[in-house]
Amino acid sequence: MVKLFFIFVRLYEQHPEYKLTVLLRKTPDAFAAKFPGVQIVNGAWETPAVLEDAASEADIVVHCGDSDHLGAVTALLNGLIKQNRKVFYIHLSGTGTLSDYQDTDQFRGKLNPKTYSDIRDIDEITSRPMERLHRVTDSAIQAIGEHYKDTVKTAIVAPPSIYGKGLGPGRTDSFYFPLFVPEVRKHGFTMYCNEGSNRKGWVHIEDLVDVYQLLIARAAAGGEGVTWGKNGYFLTTTQEATQKELATAVGKVLHEKNILPSPEPKQVDEGFISKTLAQFFVPNFGYYMLASNSRGVPERAKKELGWGGGRAPPLWEVLPDEVEAFFNRPDENFR
């Protein structure tokens, strides 16, 4: 999620009244010159004392790194708890929590009609099994938000797959295409499982950053009118796509670049998918990436923040650029 450095860039450019502190594992060249006035804390998720100390001096902590690093999350929350005053914690999660790939094999490569509203279905979302993606850290944050509800105001932002070019140092790319495109090059064709009608949500980085900016502004103003704590969960989906639609679009781009002999995707069986992306040593990762459904309905951000979504270009308009950024990269870059 390196592209979410975009959040910092947007805040720096549009809110000169904010006093910003940024955590950096390694300070990029010319960072201080490019962002004068920003306080730099050198540390990492593996340096809890540094994180706790930095959070103990902050009014608002915006976490947009490793969603599942419980030690880092705990350290940041501990730093906020120490202050014993109203402070805010805004955390990056994701709709992997909603994915059905661990729930059932009934909808592998098929449409699952189940959707999750972050208002109507909030109890179901916050009670998903602990084995689901992001649930360990999400539940820890929600527990702190409830126990310290008068002082530590917590919110979780859960984007689906992100597209669009980010800003800032390091990688600015998305998650799906850098994984899918090398797999396609390895096999010589794009693919979908069974019907290929399984659907997942997408959001442009700029639309996602709009949610963060609105939420941070509300926190800076005292937090009124926004749900915090256990129910402070914000989905950000602006559109959906099926795996067959994605495979078709990616195949067209790669065929035009003479990377694939045919633009047509191939239907593959579940056995093929089970071996896909196996280099990541995550159980059933191929099912998660290519054959599952994950469908969120973002009602809370619209109702409480006035977020409209869809301001940025749609996925299909940006997809050729997303694919072309990776078609000539070796597989090793994504292992």
Tab-separated table of C-alpha atoms in Angstrom, residues 9-316:
chain	number	residue	atom	x	y	z
A	9	VAL	CA	1.136	14.472	-0.006
A	10	ARG	CA	-2.482	15.636	-0.241
A	11	LEU	CA	-2.498	16.816	3.379
A	12	TYR	CA	0.799	18.622	2.929
A	13	GLU	CA	-0.345	20.412	-0.207
A	14	GLN	CA	-3.875	21.310	0.860
A	15	HIS	CA	-3.610	21.796	4.618
A	16	PRO	CA	-0.649	24.016	5.476
A	17	GLU	CA	-2.285	24.616	8.862
A	18	TYR	CA	-1.595	21.005	9.885
A	19	LYS	CA	1.614	20.189	11.714
A	20	LEU	CA	2.627	16.926	10.084
A	21	THR	CA	4.898	14.173	11.354
A	22	VAL	CA	5.780	11.250	9.086
A	23	LEU	CA	7.287	7.882	9.994
A	24	LEU	CA	9.975	6.759	7.556
A	25	ARG	CA	12.049	3.607	7.667
A	26	LYS	CA	14.621	5.389	5.526
A	27	THR	CA	14.410	9.054	4.577
A	28	PRO	CA	14.414	9.416	0.766
A	29	ASP	CA	16.884	11.773	-0.839
A	30	ALA	CA	15.646	15.372	-0.959
A	31	PHE	CA	12.593	14.529	1.179
A	32	ALA	CA	13.256	17.360	3.633
A	33	ALA	CA	13.782	19.804	0.792
A	34	LYS	CA	10.591	18.739	-0.944
A	35	PHE	CA	8.501	18.801	2.243
A	36	PRO	CA	9.950	21.548	4.441
A	37	GLY	CA	8.433	21.875	7.883
A	38	VAL	CA	7.478	18.207	8.157
A	39	GLN	CA	8.848	16.423	11.204
A	40	ILE	CA	10.520	13.127	10.317
A	41	VAL	CA	10.537	10.177	12.698
A	42	ASN	CA	12.888	7.420	11.599
A	43	GLY	CA	11.499	4.055	12.556
A	44	ALA	CA	9.576	1.031	11.364
A	45	TRP	CA	6.722	-1.235	12.350
A	46	GLU	CA	9.314	-3.273	14.226
A	47	THR	CA	10.284	-0.346	16.498
A	48	PRO	CA	7.333	-0.149	18.916
A	49	ALA	CA	9.020	2.267	21.319
A	50	VAL	CA	9.527	4.769	18.494
A	51	LEU	CA	5.919	4.395	17.365
A	52	GLU	CA	4.494	4.723	20.852
A	53	ASP	CA	6.570	7.808	21.586
A	54	ALA	CA	5.530	9.502	18.338
A	55	ALA	CA	1.846	8.692	18.887
A	56	SER	CA	1.996	10.027	22.438
A	57	GLU	CA	2.551	13.510	20.985
A	58	ALA	CA	-0.026	13.390	18.184
A	59	ASP	CA	-3.606	14.625	18.014
A	60	ILE	CA	-4.397	12.347	15.071
A	61	VAL	CA	-2.576	9.191	13.986
A	62	VAL	CA	-3.164	8.119	10.388
A	63	HIS	CA	-2.027	4.550	9.793
A	64	CYS	CA	-1.675	3.668	6.100
A	65	GLY	CA	0.989	0.969	6.052
A	66	ASP	CA	0.938	-2.732	6.936
A	67	SER	CA	-2.678	-3.331	7.922
A	68	ASP	CA	-1.904	-6.550	9.759
A	69	HIS	CA	1.095	-5.611	11.910
A	70	LEU	CA	-0.511	-5.983	15.328
A	71	GLY	CA	2.615	-4.890	17.196
A	72	ALA	CA	2.748	-1.583	15.351
A	73	VAL	CA	-0.981	-0.966	15.798
A	74	THR	CA	-0.728	-1.732	19.511
A	75	ALA	CA	2.218	0.623	19.955
A	76	LEU	CA	0.443	3.487	18.195
A	77	LEU	CA	-2.719	2.990	20.229
A	78	ASN	CA	-0.738	2.773	23.465
A	79	GLY	CA	0.855	6.104	22.663
A	80	LEU	CA	-2.553	7.679	22.167
A	81	ILE	CA	-3.986	6.107	25.333
A	82	LYS	CA	-1.179	7.672	27.379
A	83	GLN	CA	-2.429	11.156	26.596
A	84	ASN	CA	-5.727	10.706	28.462
A	85	ARG	CA	-7.478	13.249	26.229
A	86	LYS	CA	-9.506	13.155	23.031
A	87	VAL	CA	-7.272	11.889	20.227
A	88	PHE	CA	-7.932	10.057	16.962
A	89	TYR	CA	-6.661	6.932	15.238
A	90	ILE	CA	-7.514	6.281	11.570
A	91	HIS	CA	-6.447	2.877	10.274
A	92	LEU	CA	-6.043	1.368	6.825
A	93	SER	CA	-7.663	-2.044	6.489
A	94	GLY	CA	-9.238	-3.624	3.411
A	95	THR	CA	-12.148	-5.582	2.008
A	96	GLY	CA	-10.182	-8.814	2.167
A	97	THR	CA	-12.134	-9.160	5.410
A	98	LEU	CA	-15.290	-9.561	3.340
A	99	SER	CA	-13.865	-12.039	0.837
A	100	ASP	CA	-15.749	-15.320	0.552
A	101	TYR	CA	-12.710	-17.424	-0.365
A	102	GLN	CA	-12.496	-18.837	3.169
A	103	ASP	CA	-16.266	-19.026	3.685
A	104	THR	CA	-17.316	-21.472	0.986
A	105	ASP	CA	-16.199	-23.061	-2.282
A	106	GLN	CA	-19.709	-22.641	-3.718
A	107	PHE	CA	-18.905	-19.359	-5.462
A	108	ARG	CA	-15.379	-19.954	-6.759
A	109	GLY	CA	-15.386	-18.184	-10.093
A	110	LYS	CA	-19.097	-17.470	-9.722
A	111	LEU	CA	-21.166	-14.499	-8.611
A	112	ASN	CA	-21.932	-14.404	-4.910
A	113	PRO	CA	-24.949	-12.105	-4.421
A	114	LYS	CA	-23.843	-11.287	-0.862
A	115	THR	CA	-22.905	-7.648	-0.270
A	116	TYR	CA	-21.926	-5.836	2.923
A	117	SER	CA	-23.151	-2.364	3.832
A	118	ASP	CA	-20.941	-0.583	6.360
A	119	ILE	CA	-24.111	0.652	8.084
A	120	ARG	CA	-26.801	-2.022	7.671
A	121	ASP	CA	-24.390	-4.951	8.019
A	122	ILE	CA	-21.905	-3.453	10.464
A	123	ASP	CA	-22.554	-6.076	13.160
A	124	GLU	CA	-21.888	-8.843	10.654
A	125	ILE	CA	-18.696	-7.146	9.455
A	126	THR	CA	-17.323	-6.657	12.958
A	127	SER	CA	-18.073	-10.255	13.888
A	128	ARG	CA	-16.404	-11.905	10.907
A	129	PRO	CA	-14.239	-14.886	11.973
A	130	MET	CA	-10.826	-13.982	13.323
A	131	GLU	CA	-9.190	-16.077	10.592
A	132	ARG	CA	-10.364	-13.624	7.936
A	133	LEU	CA	-7.927	-11.116	6.487
A	134	HIS	CA	-7.293	-8.067	8.697
A	135	ARG	CA	-9.651	-9.231	11.454
A	136	VAL	CA	-6.994	-9.558	14.160
A	137	THR	CA	-5.886	-5.942	13.888
A	138	ASP	CA	-9.367	-4.638	13.109
A	139	SER	CA	-10.820	-6.268	16.215
A	140	ALA	CA	-7.989	-4.960	18.409
A	141	ILE	CA	-8.637	-1.425	17.175
A	142	GLN	CA	-12.382	-1.753	17.676
A	143	ALA	CA	-11.875	-3.059	21.210
A	144	ILE	CA	-9.692	-0.076	22.113
A	145	GLY	CA	-12.186	2.261	20.486
A	146	GLU	CA	-14.939	0.885	22.692
A	147	HIS	CA	-12.948	0.660	25.933
A	148	TYR	CA	-11.520	4.186	25.596
A	149	LYS	CA	-14.446	5.634	23.664
A	150	ASP	CA	-14.317	8.977	25.467
A	151	THR	CA	-10.663	9.609	24.652
A	152	VAL	CA	-9.339	7.412	21.817
A	153	LYS	CA	-11.599	7.829	18.794
A	154	THR	CA	-10.869	5.075	16.275
A	155	ALA	CA	-11.951	4.602	12.670
A	156	ILE	CA	-11.129	1.953	10.092
A	157	VAL	CA	-11.019	2.733	6.368
A	158	ALA	CA	-11.436	-0.417	4.270
A	159	PRO	CA	-10.726	0.072	0.568
A	160	PRO	CA	-11.162	-2.627	-2.060
A	161	SER	CA	-8.534	-3.075	-4.793
A	162	ILE	CA	-6.908	0.280	-5.506
A	163	TYR	CA	-5.993	1.573	-8.950
A	164	GLY	CA	-4.482	4.795	-10.263
A	165	LYS	CA	-0.992	6.169	-9.841
A	166	GLY	CA	0.022	7.240	-6.355
A	167	LEU	CA	2.451	9.932	-5.313
A	168	GLY	CA	5.509	10.002	-3.104
A	169	PRO	CA	8.697	7.965	-2.817
A	170	GLY	CA	8.886	4.236	-3.396
A	171	ARG	CA	6.383	2.180	-5.366
A	172	THR	CA	3.240	3.982	-6.447
A	173	ASP	CA	1.473	1.045	-8.057
A	174	SER	CA	-1.555	-1.068	-7.220
A	175	PHE	CA	-1.796	-4.584	-5.777
A	176	TYR	CA	-3.718	-6.627	-8.334
A	177	PHE	CA	-1.948	-5.908	-11.619
A	178	PRO	CA	1.657	-6.428	-10.425
A	179	LEU	CA	0.579	-9.902	-9.306
A	180	PHE	CA	-1.721	-10.853	-12.173
A	181	VAL	CA	0.359	-9.634	-15.125
A	182	PRO	CA	3.510	-11.683	-14.327
A	183	GLU	CA	1.294	-14.745	-13.813
A	184	VAL	CA	-0.257	-14.119	-17.222
A	185	ARG	CA	3.167	-13.809	-18.845
A	186	LYS	CA	4.257	-17.068	-17.260
A	187	HIS	CA	1.325	-19.016	-18.709
A	188	GLY	CA	0.902	-17.095	-21.961
A	189	PHE	CA	-2.750	-16.221	-21.455
A	190	THR	CA	-5.102	-14.409	-19.094
A	191	MET	CA	-7.477	-16.596	-17.148
A	192	TYR	CA	-10.657	-16.866	-15.151
A	193	CYS	CA	-12.093	-19.712	-13.087
A	194	ASN	CA	-15.394	-21.425	-13.909
A	195	GLU	CA	-17.779	-18.673	-15.093
A	196	GLY	CA	-15.422	-15.836	-14.171
A	197	SER	CA	-18.410	-13.945	-12.769
A	198	ASN	CA	-16.960	-13.489	-9.278
A	199	ARG	CA	-16.942	-9.779	-8.444
A	200	LYS	CA	-14.715	-7.506	-6.387
A	201	GLY	CA	-14.751	-3.817	-5.644
A	202	TRP	CA	-12.314	-1.172	-6.885
A	203	VAL	CA	-11.503	2.426	-5.982
A	204	HIS	CA	-9.215	5.021	-7.536
A	205	ILE	CA	-6.478	6.249	-5.215
A	206	GLU	CA	-7.778	9.820	-5.461
A	207	ASP	CA	-11.301	8.812	-4.418
A	208	LEU	CA	-9.849	6.864	-1.491
A	209	VAL	CA	-7.690	9.768	-0.398
A	210	ASP	CA	-10.806	11.961	-0.473
A	211	VAL	CA	-12.285	9.746	2.264
A	212	TYR	CA	-9.140	10.060	4.355
A	213	GLN	CA	-9.013	13.814	3.882
A	214	LEU	CA	-12.656	14.242	4.892
A	215	LEU	CA	-12.254	11.974	7.909
A	216	ILE	CA	-9.075	13.721	9.058
A	217	ALA	CA	-10.754	17.113	8.691
A	218	ARG	CA	-13.643	15.947	10.889
A	219	ALA	CA	-11.187	14.648	13.474
A	220	ALA	CA	-9.284	17.932	13.428
A	221	ALA	CA	-12.579	19.737	14.078
A	222	GLY	CA	-13.373	17.560	17.100
A	223	GLY	CA	-14.938	14.497	15.511
A	224	GLU	CA	-18.597	15.472	15.752
A	225	GLY	CA	-21.068	13.913	13.328
A	226	VAL	CA	-18.872	10.890	12.613
A	227	THR	CA	-19.178	7.369	13.991
A	228	TRP	CA	-16.044	6.286	15.856
A	229	GLY	CA	-15.214	3.136	17.765
A	230	LYS	CA	-16.511	-0.330	16.917
A	231	ASN	CA	-18.930	0.902	14.261
A	232	GLY	CA	-16.527	3.452	12.801
A	233	TYR	CA	-15.914	1.389	9.667
A	234	PHE	CA	-15.758	3.058	6.246
A	235	LEU	CA	-15.935	1.136	2.975
A	236	THR	CA	-14.816	2.998	-0.163
A	237	THR	CA	-15.878	0.957	-3.202
A	238	THR	CA	-16.827	3.011	-6.268
A	239	GLN	CA	-17.187	0.213	-8.836
A	240	GLU	CA	-17.015	-3.555	-9.286
A	241	ALA	CA	-15.431	-5.835	-11.873
A	242	THR	CA	-15.589	-9.558	-12.552
A	243	GLN	CA	-12.469	-11.648	-13.052
A	244	LYS	CA	-13.559	-12.429	-16.620
A	245	GLU	CA	-13.916	-8.714	-17.377
A	246	LEU	CA	-10.453	-8.054	-15.966
A	247	ALA	CA	-8.910	-10.999	-17.821
A	248	THR	CA	-10.484	-9.817	-21.076
A	249	ALA	CA	-9.266	-6.241	-20.662
A	250	VAL	CA	-5.747	-7.250	-19.618
A	251	GLY	CA	-5.529	-9.744	-22.477
A	252	LYS	CA	-6.436	-7.056	-24.991
A	253	VAL	CA	-3.675	-4.740	-23.774
A	254	LEU	CA	-1.002	-7.439	-23.687
A	255	HIS	CA	-1.982	-8.769	-27.108
A	256	GLU	CA	-1.690	-5.284	-28.586
A	257	LYS	CA	1.817	-5.128	-27.108
A	258	ASN	CA	2.679	-8.492	-28.685
A	259	ILE	CA	3.107	-10.032	-25.254
A	260	LEU	CA	0.302	-12.571	-25.731
A	261	PRO	CA	-0.507	-14.511	-28.922
A	262	SER	CA	-4.247	-14.039	-28.350
A	263	PRO	CA	-6.302	-11.447	-26.454
A	264	GLU	CA	-8.900	-14.024	-25.423
A	265	PRO	CA	-8.879	-15.207	-21.809
A	266	LYS	CA	-8.995	-18.905	-21.028
A	267	GLN	CA	-11.355	-20.628	-18.655
A	268	VAL	CA	-9.393	-22.698	-16.137
A	269	ASP	CA	-10.483	-25.106	-13.448
A	270	GLU	CA	-10.116	-24.819	-9.694
A	271	GLY	CA	-7.084	-27.084	-9.713
A	272	PHE	CA	-5.245	-24.597	-11.922
A	273	ILE	CA	-6.233	-21.681	-9.697
A	274	SER	CA	-5.112	-23.535	-6.568
A	275	LYS	CA	-1.550	-23.566	-7.928
A	276	THR	CA	-1.587	-19.959	-9.099
A	277	LEU	CA	0.525	-17.455	-7.146
A	278	ALA	CA	1.736	-20.337	-4.982
A	279	GLN	CA	5.086	-18.583	-4.516
A	280	PHE	CA	3.495	-16.375	-1.861
A	281	PHE	CA	3.027	-19.316	0.529
A	282	VAL	CA	-0.412	-18.041	1.547
A	283	PRO	CA	-3.042	-20.808	1.662
A	284	ASN	CA	-5.495	-20.503	-1.239
A	285	PHE	CA	-4.012	-17.181	-2.360
A	286	GLY	CA	-4.888	-17.967	-5.974
A	287	TYR	CA	-8.533	-18.413	-5.009
A	288	TYR	CA	-8.467	-15.122	-3.137
A	289	MET	CA	-6.921	-13.172	-6.008
A	290	LEU	CA	-8.708	-14.692	-8.987
A	291	ALA	CA	-11.803	-16.654	-7.951
A	292	SER	CA	-13.396	-14.977	-4.929
A	293	ASN	CA	-16.045	-12.331	-4.331
A	294	SER	CA	-15.649	-9.303	-2.067
A	295	ARG	CA	-18.453	-6.767	-2.305
A	296	GLY	CA	-18.751	-3.746	-0.043
A	297	VAL	CA	-21.395	-1.001	-0.110
A	298	PRO	CA	-19.953	2.329	1.144
A	299	GLU	CA	-22.894	4.003	2.846
A	300	ARG	CA	-21.168	5.495	5.891
A	301	ALA	CA	-18.723	7.797	4.083
A	302	LYS	CA	-21.538	9.097	1.915
A	303	LYS	CA	-23.888	9.685	4.845
A	304	GLU	CA	-21.445	11.049	7.428
A	305	LEU	CA	-18.691	12.662	5.340
A	306	GLY	CA	-20.576	13.736	2.234
A	307	TRP	CA	-18.239	11.646	0.085
A	308	GLY	CA	-19.524	11.050	-3.400
A	309	GLY	CA	-16.888	8.758	-4.848
A	310	GLY	CA	-16.397	8.354	-8.562
A	311	ARG	CA	-14.652	11.724	-8.972
A	312	ALA	CA	-11.612	10.038	-10.505
A	313	PRO	CA	-11.485	8.177	-13.846
A	314	PRO	CA	-13.150	4.736	-13.899
A	315	LEU	CA	-11.070	1.568	-13.782
A	316	TRP	CA	-11.541	0.706	-17.455
